[in-house]
CSV table of C-alpha atoms and ligand atoms in Angstrom, one decimal:
chain,number,residue,atom,x,y,z
A,6,MET,CA,-44.2,53.4,-3.5
A,7,ARG,CA,-42.4,56.5,-2.2
A,8,ILE,CA,-38.7,56.3,-3.2
A,9,LEU,CA,-35.9,58.4,-2.0
A,10,MET,CA,-33.0,58.3,-4.4
A,11,THR,CA,-29.6,60.1,-4.1
A,12,GLY,CA,-27.6,60.8,-7.3
A,13,THR,CA,-30.6,61.4,-9.6
A,14,ALA,CA,-28.6,63.8,-11.8
A,15,GLY,CA,-26.0,61.1,-12.2
A,16,PHE,CA,-25.8,58.5,-15.0
A,17,ILE,CA,-27.3,55.5,-13.2
A,18,GLY,CA,-29.7,57.5,-11.0
A,19,PHE,CA,-31.2,59.3,-14.0
A,20,HIS,CA,-32.0,56.0,-15.8
A,21,LEU,CA,-33.4,54.3,-12.7
A,22,ALA,CA,-35.5,57.3,-11.7
A,23,LEU,CA,-37.0,57.5,-15.2
A,24,ARG,CA,-38.0,53.9,-15.0
A,25,LEU,CA,-39.5,54.1,-11.5
A,26,LEU,CA,-41.4,57.3,-12.4
A,27,ALA,CA,-42.7,55.6,-15.6
A,28,GLU,CA,-44.0,52.8,-13.4
A,29,GLY,CA,-46.0,55.4,-11.3
A,30,HIS,CA,-43.8,55.6,-8.2
A,31,ASP,CA,-43.1,58.9,-6.4
A,32,VAL,CA,-39.4,59.7,-6.5
A,33,THR,CA,-37.7,62.3,-4.3
A,34,GLY,CA,-34.3,62.9,-5.9
A,35,ILE,CA,-31.2,64.4,-4.1
A,36,ASP,CA,-28.1,65.4,-6.0
A,37,GLY,CA,-25.3,67.8,-5.1
A,38,MET,CA,-24.6,68.6,-8.8
A,39,THR,CA,-20.8,68.3,-8.2
A,40,SER,CA,-18.4,69.6,-10.8
A,41,TYR,CA,-16.6,66.3,-11.2
A,42,TYR,CA,-17.8,66.3,-14.8
A,43,ASP,CA,-19.9,68.6,-17.1
A,44,ILE,CA,-22.7,70.0,-15.0
A,45,ALA,CA,-24.8,70.7,-18.2
A,46,LEU,CA,-25.2,66.9,-18.5
A,47,LYS,CA,-26.5,66.6,-14.9
A,48,GLN,CA,-28.8,69.6,-15.4
A,49,ALA,CA,-30.2,68.1,-18.5
A,50,ARG,CA,-30.9,64.8,-16.7
A,51,HIS,CA,-32.6,66.6,-13.9
A,52,ALA,CA,-34.6,68.7,-16.3
A,53,ARG,CA,-35.8,65.6,-18.0
A,54,LEU,CA,-36.9,64.0,-14.7
A,55,ARG,CA,-38.7,67.2,-13.7
A,56,GLU,CA,-41.0,66.7,-16.6
A,57,CYS,CA,-42.3,63.5,-15.0
A,58,PRO,CA,-45.2,63.7,-12.6
A,59,GLY,CA,-44.1,62.3,-9.2
A,60,PHE,CA,-40.6,63.7,-9.2
A,61,THR,CA,-39.5,66.0,-6.4
A,62,CYS,CA,-36.0,67.4,-6.7
A,63,HIS,CA,-33.5,68.6,-4.2
A,64,GLU,CA,-30.0,69.9,-5.1
A,65,PHE,CA,-27.7,69.9,-2.1
A,66,MET,CA,-24.8,67.8,-0.8
A,67,LEU,CA,-25.3,64.9,1.5
A,68,GLU,CA,-22.8,66.4,3.8
A,69,ASP,CA,-25.5,69.1,4.6
A,70,SER,CA,-27.2,67.1,7.5
A,71,GLY,CA,-29.9,69.8,8.0
A,72,ALA,CA,-31.1,69.8,4.5
A,73,LEU,CA,-30.9,66.0,4.3
A,74,ALA,CA,-33.0,65.6,7.5
A,75,ARG,CA,-35.7,67.9,6.1
A,76,ALA,CA,-35.8,66.1,2.7
A,77,CYS,CA,-35.9,62.7,4.3
A,78,ARG,CA,-38.7,63.7,6.7
A,79,ALA,CA,-40.7,65.2,3.8
A,80,ALA,CA,-40.2,62.2,1.5
A,81,ARG,CA,-41.3,59.5,4.1
A,82,PRO,CA,-39.7,56.8,1.9
A,83,ASP,CA,-40.7,53.2,1.6
A,84,ILE,CA,-37.5,52.6,-0.3
A,85,VAL,CA,-34.1,54.3,-0.3
A,86,ILE,CA,-31.7,54.0,-3.3
A,87,HIS,CA,-28.3,55.5,-2.5
A,88,LEU,CA,-26.3,56.2,-5.6
A,89,ALA,CA,-24.8,59.6,-5.0
A,90,ALA,CA,-21.0,59.2,-4.6
A,91,GLN,CA,-17.7,60.5,-5.8
A,92,ALA,CA,-17.1,57.9,-8.4
A,93,GLY,CA,-14.0,57.0,-10.5
A,94,VAL,CA,-10.8,55.2,-9.7
A,95,ARG,CA,-8.4,57.7,-11.3
A,96,TYR,CA,-9.7,60.9,-9.8
A,97,SER,CA,-9.2,59.4,-6.3
A,98,LEU,CA,-5.4,59.9,-6.8
A,99,GLU,CA,-6.0,63.6,-7.5
A,100,ASN,CA,-8.7,64.5,-4.9
A,101,PRO,CA,-8.8,61.8,-2.3
A,102,GLY,CA,-10.7,64.1,0.2
A,103,ALA,CA,-13.8,64.2,-2.1
A,104,TYR,CA,-14.2,60.4,-1.7
A,105,VAL,CA,-14.0,60.4,2.1
A,106,SER,CA,-16.4,63.3,2.2
A,107,ALA,CA,-19.1,62.2,-0.3
A,108,ASN,CA,-18.8,58.5,0.2
A,109,VAL,CA,-18.1,58.0,3.8
A,110,VAL,CA,-19.6,61.1,5.4
A,111,GLY,CA,-22.4,61.4,2.9
A,112,THR,CA,-23.4,57.7,3.3
A,113,HIS,CA,-23.2,57.9,7.1
A,114,ASN,CA,-25.4,61.1,7.1
A,115,LEU,CA,-28.0,59.4,5.0
A,116,LEU,CA,-28.2,56.3,7.1
A,117,GLU,CA,-28.5,58.4,10.2
A,118,GLN,CA,-31.5,60.2,8.8
A,119,VAL,CA,-33.4,57.1,7.6
A,120,LYS,CA,-32.4,54.5,10.3
A,121,ASP,CA,-35.5,55.2,12.3
A,122,LEU,CA,-37.9,55.6,9.4
A,123,PRO,CA,-40.1,52.6,8.3
A,124,VAL,CA,-37.9,51.9,5.3
A,125,ARG,CA,-38.6,48.6,3.7
A,126,HIS,CA,-35.4,48.3,1.7
A,127,PHE,CA,-32.2,50.4,1.3
A,128,ILE,CA,-30.2,49.8,-1.8
A,129,LEU,CA,-26.6,50.9,-1.5
A,130,ALA,CA,-24.4,51.3,-4.6
A,131,SER,CA,-21.1,49.6,-4.3
A,132,THR,CA,-18.6,48.6,-7.0
A,133,SER,CA,-16.7,45.7,-8.5
A,134,SER,CA,-13.5,47.8,-7.6
A,135,VAL,CA,-13.8,46.3,-4.0
A,136,TYR,CA,-12.5,43.0,-5.4
A,137,GLY,CA,-9.2,44.6,-6.1
A,138,ALA,CA,-6.7,42.4,-7.8
A,139,SER,CA,-8.4,39.2,-6.7
A,140,LEU,CA,-7.1,36.3,-8.7
A,141,GLU,CA,-10.1,34.1,-8.1
A,142,ILE,CA,-12.5,34.7,-11.0
A,143,PRO,CA,-15.3,35.2,-11.6
A,144,PHE,CA,-15.7,37.5,-8.5
A,145,ALA,CA,-18.3,36.0,-6.2
A,146,GLU,CA,-19.8,38.0,-3.3
A,147,ASP,CA,-18.2,35.9,-0.6
A,148,LEU,CA,-14.7,36.4,-1.9
A,149,PRO,CA,-12.6,38.1,0.8
A,150,CYS,CA,-12.0,41.7,-0.5
A,151,ASN,CA,-10.1,43.5,2.2
A,152,GLN,CA,-7.3,44.8,0.1
A,153,PRO,CA,-8.6,47.7,-2.0
A,154,LEU,CA,-6.2,49.1,-4.6
A,155,SER,CA,-7.7,52.7,-4.8
A,156,LEU,CA,-9.2,55.1,-2.3
A,157,TYR,CA,-12.4,54.9,-4.3
A,158,ALA,CA,-12.6,51.2,-3.6
A,159,ALA,CA,-11.6,51.7,0.0
A,160,THR,CA,-14.4,54.2,0.6
A,161,LYS,CA,-17.0,52.0,-1.1
A,162,LYS,CA,-15.9,49.1,1.1
A,163,ALA,CA,-16.2,51.4,4.1
A,164,CYS,CA,-19.8,52.2,2.9
A,165,GLU,CA,-20.6,48.4,2.9
A,166,GLY,CA,-19.2,48.1,6.4
A,167,ILE,CA,-21.1,51.1,7.7
A,168,GLY,CA,-24.3,49.8,6.0
A,169,HIS,CA,-23.8,46.4,7.6
A,170,SER,CA,-23.6,48.0,11.0
A,171,TYR,CA,-26.8,50.0,10.5
A,172,ALA,CA,-28.6,46.8,9.3
A,173,HIS,CA,-27.3,45.0,12.4
A,174,LEU,CA,-28.0,47.8,14.9
A,175,HIS,CA,-31.3,49.2,13.5
A,176,GLY,CA,-32.8,46.3,11.5
A,177,LEU,CA,-32.6,48.4,8.3
A,178,PRO,CA,-32.8,45.9,5.4
A,179,ILE,CA,-29.8,46.8,3.1
A,180,THR,CA,-28.7,45.3,-0.2
A,181,ALA,CA,-25.3,46.5,-1.3
A,182,CYS,CA,-25.2,46.2,-5.1
A,183,ARG,CA,-21.7,45.8,-6.6
A,184,PHE,CA,-22.0,47.4,-10.0
A,185,PHE,CA,-19.6,46.3,-12.8
A,186,THR,CA,-18.6,49.0,-15.4
A,187,VAL,CA,-22.0,50.4,-16.4
A,188,TYR,CA,-22.3,52.0,-19.8
A,189,GLY,CA,-25.0,53.4,-22.1
A,190,PRO,CA,-26.7,56.6,-23.3
A,191,TRP,CA,-26.4,59.6,-21.0
A,192,GLY,CA,-23.1,58.0,-19.7
A,193,ARG,CA,-20.3,59.5,-17.7
A,194,PRO,CA,-17.8,61.7,-19.5
A,195,ASP,CA,-14.9,60.4,-17.3
A,196,MET,CA,-15.5,56.7,-18.3
A,197,ALA,CA,-13.6,55.0,-21.2
A,198,LEU,CA,-16.6,54.6,-23.6
A,199,PHE,CA,-17.2,58.4,-23.5
A,200,ARG,CA,-13.6,59.4,-23.6
A,201,PHE,CA,-12.7,57.0,-26.4
A,202,THR,CA,-15.8,58.0,-28.5
A,203,ARG,CA,-15.0,61.7,-28.0
A,204,ASN,CA,-11.4,61.3,-29.1
A,205,ILE,CA,-12.2,58.9,-32.0
A,206,PHE,CA,-14.7,61.5,-33.4
A,207,ALA,CA,-12.1,64.3,-32.9
A,208,GLY,CA,-9.3,62.2,-34.6
A,209,LEU,CA,-7.3,62.3,-31.4
A,210,PRO,CA,-5.4,59.3,-29.9
A,211,ILE,CA,-7.0,57.3,-27.1
A,212,ASP,CA,-5.0,56.3,-24.0
A,213,VAL,CA,-4.9,52.5,-23.8
A,214,TYR,CA,-3.5,51.3,-20.5
A,215,ASN,CA,-1.6,48.1,-19.8
A,216,GLY,CA,-1.0,47.7,-23.5
A,217,GLY,CA,-4.6,46.9,-24.0
A,218,ASP,CA,-4.3,43.8,-21.8
A,219,MET,CA,-7.3,44.6,-19.5
A,220,GLN,CA,-10.7,43.0,-19.2
A,221,ARG,CA,-13.9,44.5,-18.0
A,222,ASP,CA,-17.3,43.0,-17.2
A,223,PHE,CA,-19.6,45.6,-18.8
A,224,THR,CA,-23.2,46.1,-17.7
A,225,TYR,CA,-25.6,47.9,-20.0
A,226,VAL,CA,-27.5,50.5,-18.0
A,227,ASP,CA,-31.0,49.1,-18.9
A,228,ASP,CA,-29.9,45.7,-17.6
A,229,LEU,CA,-28.7,47.4,-14.3
A,230,VAL,CA,-32.1,49.2,-14.0
A,231,GLU,CA,-34.0,45.9,-14.6
A,232,ALA,CA,-31.8,44.1,-12.0
A,233,VAL,CA,-32.3,46.8,-9.3
A,234,CYS,CA,-36.1,47.1,-10.0
A,235,ARG,CA,-36.4,43.3,-9.5
A,236,LEU,CA,-34.4,43.6,-6.2
A,237,LEU,CA,-36.5,46.4,-4.8
A,238,PRO,CA,-39.4,44.1,-3.5
A,239,LEU,CA,-36.9,41.6,-2.1
A,240,PRO,CA,-35.4,43.0,1.0
A,241,PRO,CA,-32.9,40.7,2.7
A,242,ALA,CA,-33.9,38.7,5.8
A,243,THR,CA,-31.4,38.1,8.5
A,244,GLN,CA,-28.5,36.0,7.3
A,245,ALA,CA,-25.8,33.8,8.6
A,246,GLY,CA,-22.5,32.8,7.1
A,247,HIS,CA,-19.5,34.6,5.4
A,248,GLY,CA,-18.7,36.2,8.8
A,249,ALA,CA,-21.8,38.4,8.5
A,250,SER,CA,-24.0,39.1,11.4
A,251,PRO,CA,-26.8,36.5,11.8
A,252,VAL,CA,-29.2,39.2,12.9
A,253,ALA,CA,-28.4,41.8,10.2
A,254,PRO,CA,-30.9,42.0,7.3
A,255,TYR,CA,-28.0,42.6,4.9
A,256,ARG,CA,-26.8,41.2,1.6
A,257,VAL,CA,-24.3,41.8,-1.2
A,258,VAL,CA,-25.3,41.3,-4.8
A,259,ASN,CA,-23.1,41.5,-7.9
A,260,VAL,CA,-24.8,43.4,-10.8
A,261,GLY,CA,-22.7,42.7,-13.9
A,262,GLY,CA,-22.9,41.3,-17.4
A,263,GLY,CA,-21.1,38.1,-16.3
A,264,GLN,CA,-18.9,38.2,-19.4
A,265,PRO,CA,-15.5,39.9,-19.4
A,266,VAL,CA,-14.6,41.7,-22.5
A,267,GLY,CA,-11.0,42.5,-23.6
A,268,LEU,CA,-10.1,46.2,-24.0
A,269,ARG,CA,-9.1,45.6,-27.6
A,270,ASP,CA,-12.5,44.1,-28.4
A,271,PHE,CA,-14.2,47.0,-26.6
A,272,ILE,CA,-12.3,49.5,-28.8
A,273,THR,CA,-13.3,47.5,-31.9
A,274,ALA,CA,-17.0,47.8,-30.9
A,275,ILE,CA,-16.6,51.6,-30.7
A,276,GLU,CA,-14.8,51.7,-34.0
A,277,ARG,CA,-17.7,49.8,-35.6
A,278,ALA,CA,-20.3,52.1,-34.0
A,279,THR,CA,-18.5,55.3,-35.0
A,280,GLY,CA,-17.3,54.0,-38.4
A,281,ARG,CA,-13.8,55.4,-37.6
A,282,GLU,CA,-10.5,53.9,-36.6
A,283,ALA,CA,-9.0,54.5,-33.2
A,284,ILE,CA,-5.4,55.8,-32.9
A,285,CYS,CA,-4.1,54.0,-29.8
A,286,ASN,CA,-1.6,55.5,-27.4
A,287,MET,CA,-0.2,52.5,-25.5
A,288,LEU,CA,0.5,53.3,-21.9
A,289,PRO,CA,1.5,51.2,-18.8
A,290,MET,CA,-1.0,50.2,-16.2
A,291,GLN,CA,-2.5,53.1,-14.2
A,292,ARG,CA,-2.0,53.2,-10.5
A,293,GLY,CA,-5.0,52.1,-8.6
A,294,ASP,CA,-6.6,50.3,-11.6
A,295,VAL,CA,-7.4,46.6,-11.6
A,296,PRO,CA,-6.4,44.4,-14.5
A,297,ARG,CA,-9.7,42.6,-14.8
A,298,SER,CA,-13.3,42.4,-13.5
A,299,TRP,CA,-15.7,39.5,-14.0
A,300,ALA,CA,-19.0,39.2,-12.1
A,301,ASP,CA,-20.4,35.9,-10.8
A,302,CYS,CA,-24.1,36.7,-11.2
A,303,THR,CA,-25.5,33.6,-9.6
A,304,VAL,CA,-26.9,35.4,-6.5
A,305,LEU,CA,-28.6,38.0,-8.7
A,306,GLU,CA,-30.1,35.2,-10.9
A,307,GLN,CA,-31.2,33.2,-7.9
A,308,LEU,CA,-32.9,36.2,-6.3
A,309,THR,CA,-34.5,37.7,-9.4
A,310,GLY,CA,-34.4,35.2,-12.2
A,311,PHE,CA,-32.7,37.9,-14.3
A,312,HIS,CA,-29.4,37.8,-16.0
A,313,PRO,CA,-28.1,40.9,-17.9
A,314,ALA,CA,-27.7,40.0,-21.5
A,315,THR,CA,-27.5,43.1,-23.7
A,316,PRO,CA,-24.7,42.3,-26.3
A,317,LEU,CA,-21.8,44.7,-26.0
A,318,GLN,CA,-22.1,45.9,-29.6
A,319,ALA,CA,-25.8,46.8,-29.2
A,320,GLY,CA,-25.1,48.8,-26.1
A,321,VAL,CA,-22.1,50.6,-27.6
A,322,ASP,CA,-24.2,51.4,-30.7
A,323,ALA,CA,-26.9,52.9,-28.4
A,324,PHE,CA,-24.4,55.0,-26.6
A,325,VAL,CA,-22.8,56.3,-29.8
A,326,ALA,CA,-26.2,57.1,-31.3
A,327,TRP,CA,-27.0,59.1,-28.1
A,328,TYR,CA,-23.6,60.8,-28.2
A,329,ARG,CA,-24.1,61.9,-31.8
A,330,GLN,CA,-27.4,63.5,-30.8
A,331,TRP,CA,-26.0,65.1,-27.7
A,332,TYR,CA,-23.0,66.6,-29.4
A,333,ARG,CA,-24.4,67.1,-32.9
A,334,ALA,CA,-21.1,68.7,-34.0
A,335,ALA,CA,-19.2,65.6,-33.3
A,336,ASP,CA,-20.6,63.8,-36.3
A,337,GLY,CA,-19.1,66.2,-38.7
A,338,ALA,CA,-15.8,66.5,-36.8
B,419,LIG,N1,-21.1,53.8,-13.6
B,419,LIG,C1,-20.4,52.8,-13.2
B,419,LIG,O1,-19.8,52.0,-14.0
B,419,LIG,C2,-20.4,52.4,-11.8
B,419,LIG,C3,-19.7,51.2,-11.4
B,419,LIG,C4,-19.7,50.8,-10.1
B,419,LIG,C5,-20.3,51.5,-9.1
B,419,LIG,N2,-21.0,52.7,-9.5
B,419,LIG,C6,-21.6,53.5,-8.4
B,419,LIG,O2,-22.9,53.8,-8.8
B,419,LIG,C7,-23.3,55.0,-8.3
B,419,LIG,C8,-23.8,55.9,-9.4
B,419,LIG,O3,-22.7,56.1,-10.3
B,419,LIG,P1,-22.9,56.9,-11.7
B,419,LIG,O4,-22.1,56.3,-12.7
B,419,LIG,O5,-24.3,57.3,-11.9
B,419,LIG,O6,-22.1,58.2,-11.2
B,419,LIG,P2,-22.4,59.8,-11.4
B,419,LIG,O7,-21.1,60.5,-11.0
B,419,LIG,O8,-22.9,60.0,-12.8
B,419,LIG,O9,-23.5,60.1,-10.4
B,419,LIG,C9,-23.3,60.3,-9.0
B,419,LIG,C10,-24.1,61.6,-8.7
B,419,LIG,O10,-23.9,61.8,-7.3
B,419,LIG,C11,-23.8,63.3,-7.1
B,419,LIG,N3,-23.0,63.5,-5.9
B,419,LIG,C12,-21.6,63.2,-5.7
B,419,LIG,N4,-21.3,63.5,-4.5
B,419,LIG,C13,-22.4,64.0,-3.8
B,419,LIG,C14,-22.6,64.4,-2.5
B,419,LIG,N5,-21.6,64.5,-1.6
B,419,LIG,N6,-23.9,64.8,-2.2
B,419,LIG,C15,-24.9,64.7,-3.1
B,419,LIG,N7,-24.7,64.3,-4.4
B,419,LIG,C16,-23.5,64.0,-4.7
B,419,LIG,C17,-23.1,63.8,-8.3
B,419,LIG,O11,-23.4,65.1,-8.6
B,419,LIG,C18,-23.6,62.8,-9.4
B,419,LIG,O12,-24.7,63.4,-10.1
B,419,LIG,C19,-22.1,55.6,-7.5
B,419,LIG,O13,-22.3,55.3,-6.2
B,419,LIG,C20,-20.9,54.8,-8.1
B,419,LIG,O14,-19.9,54.7,-7.2
B,419,LIG,C21,-21.0,53.1,-10.8
């Protein structure tokens, strides 16, 4: 298949592109190489992908409609996987404009370019953050989630709505995947696993919010890749119910581990993997953050027969092993 993927220099895009290239697909990658975190990491991911036959790489922002139109025309994609975004809950307090620009404008630009192409399936990356502070757990796809707590969540919910309208108006089959805290090798430096590991190796305190009384449903990146690969040949047919359009080929699927983990247990797993004790700096809840996430994975299982199952300790061990290799100096720190 010919696959157009945005965000290929990012954490998830890199892993997914590697897998699809290994399976013999052609992947056209687009990434704006934003400076949100260490660009060297993004460059290294793209360099690795460039070694694979079948990978074509474009580095520009999705806001550049002209470049996007040319890349989409050249790629003639059967499948589009849209991962590029300004991610992260906390940074949306500092730079809200980046979220509106990358997530809302960028997603709209991409949909405009592919709406009339014969695309079999468009995968849209959404997030568990859209569930906000929902008290009904685990989070099922049909829970009302119209009260986002952060601008990140608000722009991702907007992407889902924009996607639904394109599915309805243009018959573009779209699956919005709500990812739950993804972790693993080549991970994101702004996320807790990376920050905690870095500080623990450096002997620095780690910031523990809400006194450690938080829960996250973690998804190991290989499990996410498996889930998305199984969803690719399953575009949604038209659907009814949950207030969705009966004529829109659109669906929402949670992609999570299905098992919430307490923050303290998460820290213990990192301590085991690093062989060092964390110094915890207890802080109040962060603005915009959610106290817990927990995925109901029934829809994913029914569609694909797959349930993410990598044990947290195994995933954290794999991350720390990669981290040691990436920052060789950290081991001796
Ligand atoms: N990692 C997680 O835990 C998680 C959880 C829920 C949802 N998601 C979503 O999954 C997707 C991938 O996340 P990730 O963790 O790989 O993030 P990432 O930041 O590592 O990757 C995103 C990539 O998009 C690129 N990008 C950002 N804005 C762009 C723009 N305007 N034009 C072109 N490229 C742009 C960045 O340079 C980056 O390489 C995102 O949509 C994110 O919101 C991730």
